GROMACS .gro file of N, CA and C in nm:
model
  228
    1MET      N    1   4.671   8.087  -1.672
    1MET     CA    2   4.695   7.950  -1.748
    1MET      C    3   4.583   7.965  -1.844
    2LEU      N    4   4.596   7.963  -2.006
    2LEU     CA    5   4.544   7.989  -2.065
    2LEU      C    6   4.373   7.863  -2.081
    3LYS      N    7   4.201   7.845  -2.112
    3LYS     CA    8   4.148   7.763  -2.143
    3LYS      C    9   4.117   7.744  -2.159
    4ILE      N   10   4.077   7.555  -2.295
    4ILE     CA   11   3.961   7.648  -2.417
    4ILE      C   12   3.863   7.621  -2.319
    5ARG      N   13   3.682   7.661  -2.346
    5ARG     CA   14   3.582   7.558  -2.221
    5ARG      C   15   3.446   7.688  -2.288
    6LEU      N   16   3.373   7.646  -2.249
    6LEU     CA   17   3.222   7.643  -2.305
    6LEU      C   18   3.190   7.805  -2.229
    7LYS      N   19   3.110   7.904  -2.309
    7LYS     CA   20   3.066   7.964  -2.233
    7LYS      C   21   2.929   8.018  -2.308
    8ARG      N   22   2.815   8.032  -2.147
    8ARG     CA   23   2.652   7.931  -2.191
    8ARG      C   24   2.637   8.146  -2.212
    9LEU      N   25   2.554   8.094  -2.375
    9LEU     CA   26   2.450   8.247  -2.448
    9LEU      C   27   2.335   8.194  -2.393
   10GLY      N   28   2.240   8.253  -2.441
   10GLY     CA   29   2.090   8.184  -2.524
   10GLY      C   30   1.987   8.203  -2.399
   11ARG      N   31   1.879   8.168  -2.365
   11ARG     CA   32   1.776   8.236  -2.261
   11ARG      C   33   1.780   8.109  -2.163
   12LYS      N   34   1.707   8.193  -2.065
   12LYS     CA   35   1.647   8.049  -2.012
   12LYS      C   36   1.585   7.917  -2.061
   13LYS      N   37   1.664   7.775  -2.038
   13LYS     CA   38   1.621   7.641  -2.089
   13LYS      C   39   1.617   7.626  -2.273
   14GLN      N   40   1.694   7.704  -2.270
   14GLN     CA   41   1.715   7.709  -2.462
   14GLN      C   42   1.877   7.753  -2.489
   15PRO      N   43   1.919   7.657  -2.408
   15PRO     CA   44   2.099   7.701  -2.355
   15PRO      C   45   2.197   7.743  -2.564
   16PHE      N   46   2.319   7.774  -2.603
   16PHE     CA   47   2.405   7.784  -2.606
   16PHE      C   48   2.482   7.758  -2.646
   17TYR      N   49   2.622   7.750  -2.688
   17TYR     CA   50   2.766   7.772  -2.583
   17TYR      C   51   2.886   7.826  -2.701
   18ARG      N   52   2.951   7.919  -2.642
   18ARG     CA   53   3.080   7.897  -2.762
   18ARG      C   54   3.183   7.895  -2.709
   19ILE      N   55   3.307   7.839  -2.804
   19ILE     CA   56   3.416   7.793  -2.737
   19ILE      C   57   3.485   7.905  -2.697
   20ILE      N   58   3.527   7.908  -2.599
   20ILE     CA   59   3.683   8.021  -2.649
   20ILE      C   60   3.790   7.995  -2.541
   21LEU      N   61   3.845   8.094  -2.608
   21LEU     CA   62   3.931   8.072  -2.497
   21LEU      C   63   3.978   8.192  -2.349
   22ILE      N   64   4.031   8.166  -2.227
   22ILE     CA   65   3.996   8.231  -2.120
   22ILE      C   66   4.091   8.203  -2.061
   23ASP      N   67   4.133   8.314  -1.934
   23ASP     CA   68   4.215   8.281  -1.842
   23ASP      C   69   4.147   8.212  -1.760
   24ASN      N   70   4.205   8.121  -1.705
   24ASN     CA   71   4.098   8.044  -1.546
   24ASN      C   72   4.091   8.121  -1.467
   25ARG      N   73   4.127   8.170  -1.435
   25ARG     CA   74   4.041   8.272  -1.311
   25ARG      C   75   3.938   8.380  -1.339
   26LYS      N   76   3.969   8.375  -1.480
   26LYS     CA   77   3.779   8.526  -1.523
   26LYS      C   78   3.692   8.403  -1.470
   27LYS      N   79   3.563   8.454  -1.480
   27LYS     CA   80   3.465   8.347  -1.515
   27LYS      C   81   3.400   8.298  -1.580
   28ARG      N   82   3.274   8.184  -1.579
   28ARG     CA   83   3.272   8.103  -1.702
   28ARG      C   84   3.169   8.214  -1.849
   29ASP      N   85   3.121   8.344  -1.737
   29ASP     CA   86   3.117   8.404  -1.844
   29ASP      C   87   3.175   8.520  -1.886
   30GLY      N   88   3.276   8.585  -1.871
   30GLY     CA   89   3.362   8.678  -1.954
   30GLY      C   90   3.408   8.658  -2.015
   31LYS      N   91   3.551   8.808  -2.041
   31LYS     CA   92   3.579   8.842  -2.189
   31LYS      C   93   3.649   8.713  -2.161
   32SER      N   94   3.609   8.730  -2.321
   32SER     CA   95   3.703   8.579  -2.392
   32SER      C   96   3.821   8.694  -2.431
   33ILE      N   97   3.997   8.573  -2.420
   33ILE     CA   98   4.025   8.610  -2.573
   33ILE      C   99   3.988   8.601  -2.697
   34GLU      N  100   3.977   8.478  -2.721
   34GLU     CA  101   3.967   8.435  -2.872
   34GLU      C  102   3.810   8.304  -2.908
   35GLU      N  103   3.736   8.307  -2.950
   35GLU     CA  104   3.632   8.269  -2.998
   35GLU      C  105   3.688   8.195  -3.123
   36LEU      N  106   3.628   8.071  -3.062
   36LEU     CA  107   3.751   7.904  -3.181
   36LEU      C  108   3.606   7.847  -3.168
   37GLY      N  109   3.464   7.883  -3.149
   37GLY     CA  110   3.375   7.768  -3.233
   37GLY      C  111   3.197   7.829  -3.176
   38PHE      N  112   3.125   7.711  -3.178
   38PHE     CA  113   2.996   7.705  -3.073
   38PHE      C  114   2.914   7.558  -3.115
   39TYR      N  115   2.887   7.537  -2.979
   39TYR     CA  116   2.719   7.474  -2.971
   39TYR      C  117   2.649   7.464  -2.911
   40ASN      N  118   2.506   7.380  -2.968
   40ASN     CA  119   2.409   7.443  -2.937
   40ASN      C  120   2.340   7.301  -2.958
   41PRO      N  121   2.345   7.240  -2.780
   41PRO     CA  122   2.351   7.122  -2.727
   41PRO      C  123   2.169   7.024  -2.755
   42LEU      N  124   2.086   7.171  -2.785
   42LEU     CA  125   1.939   7.107  -2.774
   42LEU      C  126   1.945   7.054  -2.940
   43SER      N  127   2.022   7.133  -3.023
   43SER     CA  128   2.023   7.030  -3.247
   43SER      C  129   2.109   6.998  -3.239
   44LYS      N  130   2.218   6.994  -3.116
   44LYS     CA  131   2.349   6.928  -3.152
   44LYS      C  132   2.456   6.968  -3.295
   45TYR      N  133   2.401   7.127  -3.357
   45TYR     CA  134   2.410   7.156  -3.442
   45TYR      C  135   2.545   7.219  -3.426
   46GLN      N  136   2.717   7.174  -3.427
   46GLN     CA  137   2.869   7.240  -3.376
   46GLN      C  138   2.939   7.313  -3.488
   47LYS      N  139   2.998   7.419  -3.412
   47LYS     CA  140   3.130   7.461  -3.509
   47LYS      C  141   3.245   7.497  -3.441
   48LEU      N  142   3.399   7.440  -3.482
   48LEU     CA  143   3.462   7.449  -3.451
   48LEU      C  144   3.540   7.466  -3.469
   49ASN      N  145   3.681   7.547  -3.477
   49ASN     CA  146   3.716   7.589  -3.554
   49ASN      C  147   3.933   7.509  -3.474
   50ILE      N  148   3.899   7.445  -3.580
   50ILE     CA  149   4.008   7.360  -3.551
   50ILE      C  150   4.123   7.345  -3.563
   51THR      N  151   4.209   7.400  -3.662
   51THR     CA  152   4.320   7.446  -3.629
   51THR      C  153   4.334   7.541  -3.573
   52LYS      N  154   4.277   7.613  -3.501
   52LYS     CA  155   4.274   7.726  -3.402
   52LYS      C  156   4.323   7.620  -3.296
   53ILE      N  157   4.203   7.532  -3.248
   53ILE     CA  158   4.198   7.496  -3.120
   53ILE      C  159   4.330   7.452  -3.074
   54ASN      N  160   4.341   7.327  -3.172
   54ASN     CA  161   4.445   7.183  -3.257
   54ASN      C  162   4.656   7.378  -3.175
   55GLU      N  163   4.646   7.504  -3.285
   55GLU     CA  164   4.767   7.554  -3.198
   55GLU      C  165   4.752   7.606  -3.192
   56LYS      N  166   4.612   7.674  -2.994
   56LYS     CA  167   4.612   7.695  -2.905
   56LYS      C  168   4.705   7.563  -2.782
   57ILE      N  169   4.636   7.470  -2.822
   57ILE     CA  170   4.641   7.333  -2.713
   57ILE      C  171   4.818   7.337  -2.718
   58LYS      N  172   4.897   7.333  -2.848
   58LYS     CA  173   5.076   7.345  -2.843
   58LYS      C  174   5.094   7.413  -2.769
   59GLN      N  175   5.058   7.530  -2.764
   59GLN     CA  176   5.069   7.725  -2.757
   59GLN      C  177   5.073   7.631  -2.570
   60GLY      N  178   4.944   7.496  -2.515
   60GLY     CA  179   5.017   7.539  -2.371
   60GLY      C  180   4.830   7.549  -2.302
   61ALA      N  181   4.708   7.571  -2.363
   61ALA     CA  182   4.633   7.599  -2.342
   61ALA      C  183   4.601   7.464  -2.292
   62GLN      N  184   4.491   7.439  -2.233
   62GLN     CA  185   4.452   7.405  -2.147
   62GLN      C  186   4.222   7.406  -2.196
   63VAL      N  187   4.227   7.176  -2.221
   63VAL     CA  188   4.089   7.164  -2.296
   63VAL      C  189   4.020   7.144  -2.118
   64THR      N  190   3.873   7.179  -2.188
   64THR     CA  191   3.797   7.095  -2.005
   64THR      C  192   3.768   6.982  -2.087
   65LYS      N  193   3.793   6.913  -2.021
   65LYS     CA  194   3.701   6.695  -2.059
   65LYS      C  195   3.555   6.774  -2.132
   66THR      N  196   3.465   6.858  -2.129
   66THR     CA  197   3.343   6.888  -2.158
   66THR      C  198   3.390   6.857  -2.342
   67VAL      N  199   3.421   6.981  -2.406
   67VAL     CA  200   3.474   7.032  -2.506
   67VAL      C  201   3.580   6.965  -2.606
   68GLN      N  202   3.623   6.877  -2.501
   68GLN     CA  203   3.758   6.792  -2.529
   68GLN      C  204   3.637   6.657  -2.538
   69ASN      N  205   3.478   6.582  -2.514
   69ASN     CA  206   3.412   6.513  -2.548
   69ASN      C  207   3.367   6.578  -2.728
   70ILE      N  208   3.288   6.694  -2.694
   70ILE     CA  209   3.242   6.728  -2.783
   70ILE      C  210   3.332   6.867  -2.938
   71ILE      N  211   3.509   6.791  -2.948
   71ILE     CA  212   3.579   6.801  -3.030
   71ILE      C  213   3.479   6.653  -3.021
   72LYS      N  214   3.564   6.562  -2.965
   72LYS     CA  215   3.616   6.388  -2.982
   72LYS      C  216   3.540   6.291  -3.093
   73ASN      N  217   3.365   6.399  -3.039
   73ASN     CA  218   3.280   6.359  -3.090
   73ASN      C  219   3.328   6.360  -3.270
   74ASN      N  220   3.310   6.492  -3.218
   74ASN     CA  221   3.227   6.536  -3.391
   74ASN      C  222   3.352   6.505  -3.481
   75TYR      N  223   3.537   6.482  -3.429
   75TYR     CA  224   3.652   6.463  -3.578
   75TYR      C  225   3.643   6.261  -3.510
   76GLN      N  226   3.597   6.181  -3.526
   76GLN     CA  227   3.592   6.057  -3.575
   76GLN      C  228   3.664   6.029  -3.613
   0.00000   0.00000   0.00000
């Protein structure tokens, strides 16, 4: 099954995350199939490709709760 989830990048105590499409059996920071956006929790900056995310959800990809909250907060 494919999942849309966060991939951690950045330095110690200064994280930022990429929102990726990945097989759920892979590691959190493993090789992704596709990059769909990114999120910086320190500056609250986020850039999402909503059209691709919706397309992947329609194809059957599952979204994690954290990514779901980011999408919901960004597009209310």
